[in-house]
Short mmCIF file of C-alpha atoms in Angstrom, two decimals:
data_model
loop_
_atom_site.label_atom_id
_atom_site.label_comp_id
_atom_site.label_asym_id
_atom_site.label_seq_id
_atom_site.Cartn_x
_atom_site.Cartn_y
_atom_site.Cartn_z
CA MET A 2 107.82 83.06 105.85
CA LEU A 3 105.27 84.65 103.52
CA ARG A 4 106.54 85.96 100.23
CA ARG A 5 105.06 89.32 99.20
CA LYS A 6 105.15 91.02 95.82
CA ILE A 7 105.79 94.43 97.37
CA TYR A 8 109.30 93.26 98.34
CA SER A 9 110.43 93.77 94.73
CA GLU A 10 109.21 97.38 94.89
CA LEU A 11 111.24 97.94 98.05
CA LEU A 12 114.33 96.56 96.31
CA LYS A 13 113.73 98.80 93.32
CA TRP A 14 113.57 101.84 95.62
CA LYS A 15 116.80 100.79 97.37
CA ASN A 16 118.67 100.48 94.07
CA GLU A 17 117.63 103.92 92.87
CA PRO A 18 119.31 107.20 93.88
CA PHE A 19 117.85 108.36 97.19
CA LYS A 20 115.50 111.13 96.07
CA GLU A 21 112.36 110.13 98.00
CA VAL A 22 111.47 108.49 101.28
CA LEU A 23 109.27 105.48 100.64
CA VAL A 24 105.95 105.55 102.53
CA VAL A 25 104.10 102.23 102.58
CA LYS A 26 100.41 102.77 103.28
CA GLY A 27 97.71 100.20 103.95
CA ALA A 28 95.17 98.80 106.36
CA ARG A 29 96.16 97.33 109.71
CA GLN A 30 97.45 93.75 109.82
CA VAL A 31 98.28 93.42 106.10
CA GLY A 32 101.95 92.86 106.94
CA LYS A 33 103.52 96.31 106.37
CA SER A 34 105.78 96.29 109.41
CA PHE A 35 106.81 92.66 108.95
CA ILE A 36 107.87 92.97 105.32
CA ILE A 37 109.67 96.30 105.83
CA GLU A 38 111.64 94.98 108.81
CA GLN A 39 112.55 91.87 106.83
CA PHE A 40 113.68 94.10 103.95
CA ILE A 41 115.91 96.42 105.98
CA LYS A 42 117.50 93.50 107.88
CA GLU A 43 118.36 91.73 104.62
CA ASN A 44 119.59 94.76 102.70
CA PHE A 45 121.30 97.16 105.12
CA GLU A 46 124.27 96.70 107.43
CA ARG A 47 122.66 98.93 110.07
CA HIS A 48 118.94 99.30 110.63
CA LEU A 49 116.59 100.73 113.22
CA THR A 50 112.82 100.61 113.70
CA ILE A 51 111.11 103.53 115.46
CA ASP A 52 107.55 102.44 116.27
CA PHE A 53 105.35 105.43 117.13
CA VAL A 54 102.31 103.24 117.80
CA GLU A 55 103.86 100.88 120.35
CA ASN A 56 106.12 103.61 121.82
CA PRO A 57 104.33 106.96 121.53
CA ASP A 58 106.94 108.69 123.72
CA LEU A 59 109.39 108.34 120.82
CA ARG A 60 107.50 111.14 119.09
CA HIS A 61 109.35 113.61 121.33
CA MET A 62 112.56 112.92 119.38
CA PHE A 63 111.11 115.14 116.66
CA ASP A 64 109.93 118.03 118.87
CA GLY A 65 113.04 120.14 118.34
CA ASN A 66 115.11 120.99 115.28
CA LEU A 67 114.48 118.62 112.39
CA ASP A 68 117.94 118.62 110.84
CA VAL A 69 119.39 115.12 110.49
CA ASP A 70 122.27 115.56 112.96
CA THR A 71 119.90 116.71 115.72
CA ILE A 72 117.56 113.79 115.06
CA LEU A 73 120.47 111.33 115.08
CA THR A 74 121.57 112.71 118.44
CA GLU A 75 118.06 112.11 119.80
CA ILE A 76 118.11 108.59 118.36
CA SER A 77 121.49 107.86 119.92
CA VAL A 78 120.18 108.86 123.34
CA ARG A 79 117.06 106.69 123.00
CA PHE A 80 118.84 103.77 121.31
CA PRO A 81 122.38 103.74 122.79
CA GLY A 82 123.40 100.56 120.98
CA PHE A 83 122.63 101.99 117.55
CA SER A 84 125.15 103.79 115.35
CA ALA A 85 124.38 104.92 111.81
CA ILE A 86 126.85 104.40 108.95
CA PRO A 87 126.37 106.69 105.93
CA GLY A 88 125.26 104.70 102.89
CA LYS A 89 124.68 101.52 104.88
CA THR A 90 121.87 102.46 107.25
CA ALA A 91 118.09 102.31 107.01
CA ILE A 92 115.70 103.88 109.52
CA PHE A 93 112.14 102.60 109.58
CA LEU A 94 109.49 105.00 110.92
CA ASP A 95 106.54 102.75 111.76
CA GLY A 96 103.14 104.33 112.31
CA ILE A 97 104.30 107.69 111.00
CA GLN A 98 100.72 108.99 111.00
CA MET A 99 101.10 109.28 114.79
CA CYS A 100 104.07 111.64 114.54
CA PRO A 101 103.47 114.52 112.12
CA GLU A 102 106.87 116.11 112.85
CA ALA A 103 108.61 112.90 111.76
CA ARG A 104 106.85 113.22 108.44
CA THR A 105 107.99 116.83 108.18
CA ALA A 106 111.56 115.59 108.80
CA LEU A 107 111.48 113.32 105.74
CA LYS A 108 112.59 116.26 103.58
CA SER A 109 115.67 116.73 105.77
CA PHE A 110 116.70 113.09 105.39
CA VAL A 111 116.38 113.21 101.60
CA LYS A 112 118.31 116.46 101.27
CA ASP A 113 121.00 115.14 103.63
CA GLY A 114 121.25 111.88 101.68
CA ARG A 115 123.41 109.86 104.09
CA PHE A 116 120.77 107.47 105.41
CA ARG A 117 117.82 105.70 103.85
CA VAL A 118 114.44 106.26 105.52
CA ILE A 119 111.31 104.21 104.93
CA ALA A 120 107.97 104.78 106.66
CA SER A 121 104.66 103.03 107.04
CA GLY A 122 101.21 103.96 108.22
CA SER A 123 97.87 105.33 107.20
CA LEU A 124 97.94 108.95 106.07
CA MET A 125 94.19 109.32 106.61
CA GLY A 126 91.51 108.45 109.18
CA PRO A 127 91.00 109.46 112.84
CA ASN A 128 94.63 108.86 113.88
CA TYR A 129 96.10 111.03 111.15
CA LYS A 130 97.81 114.14 112.49
CA VAL A 131 98.62 116.94 110.05
CA PRO A 132 102.35 117.81 109.84
CA ARG A 133 103.49 121.41 110.02
CA SER A 134 104.91 121.01 106.50
CA ASN A 135 104.12 118.28 104.01
CA PRO A 136 107.30 116.92 102.37
CA VAL A 137 105.89 117.35 98.87
CA GLY A 138 108.31 115.96 96.29
CA TYR A 139 110.35 114.12 98.91
CA GLU A 140 108.16 111.08 99.54
CA ARG A 141 106.80 108.29 97.37
CA SER A 142 103.69 106.47 98.55
CA ILE A 143 102.81 102.90 97.66
CA GLU A 144 99.81 100.92 98.84
CA MET A 145 100.06 97.47 100.43
CA TYR A 146 97.13 95.10 100.54
CA SER A 147 96.40 91.67 101.97
CA LEU A 148 97.66 88.63 100.04
CA ASP A 149 96.28 88.16 96.55
CA PHE A 150 95.53 84.68 95.20
CA GLU A 151 98.99 84.22 93.69
CA GLU A 152 100.68 85.14 96.98
CA PHE A 153 98.27 82.74 98.69
CA LEU A 154 99.40 79.92 96.38
CA TRP A 155 103.04 80.77 97.16
CA ALA A 156 102.21 80.46 100.85
CA LEU A 157 100.78 77.01 100.23
CA GLY A 158 104.02 75.95 98.57
CA LEU A 159 103.25 76.44 94.89
CA GLY A 160 106.31 77.98 93.18
CA GLN A 161 106.33 81.07 90.98
CA GLU A 162 107.15 79.02 87.90
CA ILE A 163 103.87 77.15 88.34
CA THR A 164 101.81 80.27 89.06
CA GLU A 165 103.27 81.90 85.93
CA ARG A 166 102.07 78.92 83.90
CA ILE A 167 98.65 79.25 85.45
CA LYS A 168 98.49 82.93 84.52
CA GLY A 169 99.69 82.08 81.02
CA ASN A 170 96.93 79.51 80.59
CA ILE A 171 94.34 82.03 81.76
CA ALA A 172 95.66 84.72 79.41
CA SER A 173 95.64 82.37 76.42
CA MET A 174 92.37 80.72 77.49
CA THR A 175 94.07 77.32 77.42
CA PRO A 176 91.92 74.75 79.25
CA TYR A 177 93.29 72.78 82.20
CA ASP A 178 93.07 69.06 82.74
CA ARG A 179 90.21 68.27 85.07
CA PRO A 180 92.35 67.23 88.09
CA ILE A 181 94.35 70.48 87.94
CA LEU A 182 91.19 72.57 87.57
CA ASP A 183 89.64 70.80 90.55
CA ASP A 184 92.70 71.49 92.70
CA LEU A 185 92.84 75.16 91.72
CA SER A 186 89.12 75.54 92.35
CA ARG A 187 89.59 74.04 95.81
CA TYR A 188 92.48 76.37 96.62
CA TYR A 189 90.47 79.36 95.46
CA SER A 190 87.51 78.31 97.58
CA ILE A 191 89.80 78.13 100.61
CA PHE A 192 91.22 81.55 99.73
CA THR A 193 87.75 83.12 99.60
CA ILE A 194 86.97 81.67 103.05
CA VAL A 195 90.30 82.35 104.79
CA GLY A 196 91.01 85.64 103.05
CA GLY A 197 94.44 87.17 102.52
CA MET A 198 95.36 88.50 105.95
CA PRO A 199 98.91 87.22 106.68
CA GLU A 200 98.25 85.86 110.16
CA ALA A 201 95.26 83.80 108.98
CA VAL A 202 97.21 82.43 106.02
CA SER A 203 100.25 81.64 108.17
CA ASN A 204 98.07 79.61 110.54
CA LEU A 205 96.52 77.60 107.70
CA ASN A 206 97.59 73.94 107.95
CA LEU A 207 96.91 73.16 104.29
CA ARG A 208 100.04 72.59 102.22
CA ILE A 209 100.41 71.48 98.63
CA VAL A 210 102.14 68.09 98.49
#
């Protein structure tokens, strides 16, 4: 399982008072949905993913009143096995750019305060649909990118303690022994070829022994 730096930002948001819905933006295939679903499964007793891209009909849940109780009734009808517990539930709105009314509803969830809501998607481009009311002041946007070189080294099996030493050496301009430098140069060359897209990195057979 790939380790991503953005996970710590998600944890920070969870541990703060719920004043803003977190909106994770980024290009396709950088791992937004994967890391958010991992996060809500590990940190909330109840969790639900509403994917507007894979299931566009789910957008109709937000056609009526946008108060939280009405939305939860709609959710209960569409997802009969799901029940929300105040303070222990996270709802993930995936591909929120496809459902402008869901974005309008973010304000209602924050003001209600009983359930955490996190969203992902691109809030620009040809698929972006303008909501009737932007939830200004009720959402916090963060950008997610493909793996950087440090995350790539983690994926190969190099621990954070080692990567911190590497960064320390670079910051202090401390030279490496030749064998270490050769290995790091080789890993970086592989990184520049493979890139940082999660699927490509996950399928890479190279592992540090």
